[in-house]
Amino acid sequence: MGASFSSRLGSSPSSSSPSSSSSSSLYASDRITPQVAALAELQGFADTVSRCIGACYTRCLHKHAEVALDVSEMSCTDRCVAKYFQVHALVGESMKALASGPPEEN
């Protein structure tokens, strides 16, 4: 990937565009492998969990003297996590819809 990337850096932007057929071979080596996609998905999920923990901890857990959670903290945490992932899924669906473009009219 490094050699093809550096060769593209040396070319002028007007001489090759991603939409031209001659430059499509330049991008062939830049395809995402299943391993890279899986790693990106795992990192994204870990980031989502970390953000969820931070948000729900701040919102629901206030007493640090207790070792165990009380009933109100448990129910708040359950609701918070459920809402967080529900909103995350809705945002993901909206982003997919935006990325795919406007729906075709028939």
XYZ file of C-alpha atoms in Angstrom:
106
model
C 0.000 0.000 0.000
C 2.879 2.384 0.728
C 4.305 2.334 -2.808
C 0.972 2.930 -4.513
C 0.123 5.676 -2.024
C 3.431 7.473 -2.545
C 3.079 7.196 -6.330
C -0.329 8.880 -6.106
C 1.169 11.679 -4.024
C 3.560 12.510 -6.850
C 0.862 12.715 -9.525
C -1.032 15.917 -10.140
C -4.697 16.002 -9.094
C -5.861 16.960 -12.577
C -4.100 14.065 -14.289
C -5.969 11.346 -12.429
C -9.366 11.424 -10.837
C -11.076 8.616 -8.902
C -13.893 8.546 -11.440
C -11.678 7.936 -14.482
C -11.201 4.374 -15.674
C -7.405 4.710 -15.888
C -7.090 5.589 -12.211
C -9.332 2.770 -10.979
C -6.347 0.418 -11.049
C -4.518 2.756 -8.644
C -7.110 2.094 -5.977
C -7.236 -1.692 -6.430
C -4.490 -2.248 -3.847
C -6.298 -0.061 -1.295
C -9.218 -2.454 -0.790
C -10.212 -3.120 2.793
C -9.440 -6.658 3.893
C -11.873 -8.600 6.106
C -9.321 -8.453 8.926
C -9.096 -4.659 8.755
C -12.892 -4.377 8.633
C -13.245 -6.682 11.653
C -10.649 -4.688 13.581
C -12.395 -1.405 12.767
C -15.728 -2.878 13.854
C -14.224 -4.115 17.119
C -12.615 -0.749 17.814
C -15.902 1.005 17.078
C -17.795 -1.285 19.433
C -15.179 -0.816 22.183
C -15.469 2.961 21.762
C -19.269 2.766 21.967
C -19.128 0.670 25.141
C -16.588 3.041 26.697
C -18.752 6.078 25.933
C -21.841 4.290 27.234
C -20.102 3.413 30.488
C -18.953 6.998 30.940
C -22.375 8.492 30.231
C -24.329 6.018 32.357
C -21.827 6.134 35.227
C -22.111 9.915 35.407
C -25.880 9.810 35.164
C -26.748 6.885 37.449
C -24.030 6.225 40.016
C -23.684 8.833 42.727
C -22.816 7.030 45.977
C -19.294 5.674 45.996
C -19.317 4.454 49.611
C -21.432 1.396 48.784
C -19.842 -1.722 47.328
C -23.015 -2.891 45.561
C -25.524 -0.963 43.480
C -28.885 -0.212 45.018
C -32.130 -0.900 43.156
C -32.516 2.626 41.775
C -28.929 2.638 40.458
C -29.422 -0.753 38.807
C -32.657 0.260 37.093
C -31.184 3.612 36.023
C -28.138 1.836 34.574
C -30.317 -0.711 32.746
C -32.471 2.029 31.207
C -29.456 4.186 30.365
C -27.601 1.390 28.558
C -30.736 0.336 26.660
C -31.439 3.907 25.548
C -27.804 4.517 24.628
C -27.643 1.503 22.319
C -31.111 2.223 20.890
C -30.039 5.754 19.968
C -26.715 4.437 18.646
C -28.589 2.024 16.356
C -30.940 4.772 15.131
C -28.028 7.091 14.371
C -26.263 4.264 12.526
C -29.350 3.599 10.401
C -29.666 7.311 9.627
C -26.009 7.505 8.620
C -26.440 4.491 6.310
C -29.465 6.127 4.713
C -27.535 9.357 4.166
C -24.552 7.488 2.727
C -26.702 5.556 0.261
C -28.204 8.760 -1.097
C -31.792 9.783 -1.651
C -34.320 7.035 -2.403
C -35.125 6.531 -6.061
C -38.537 7.634 -7.269
C -40.443 5.196 -9.494
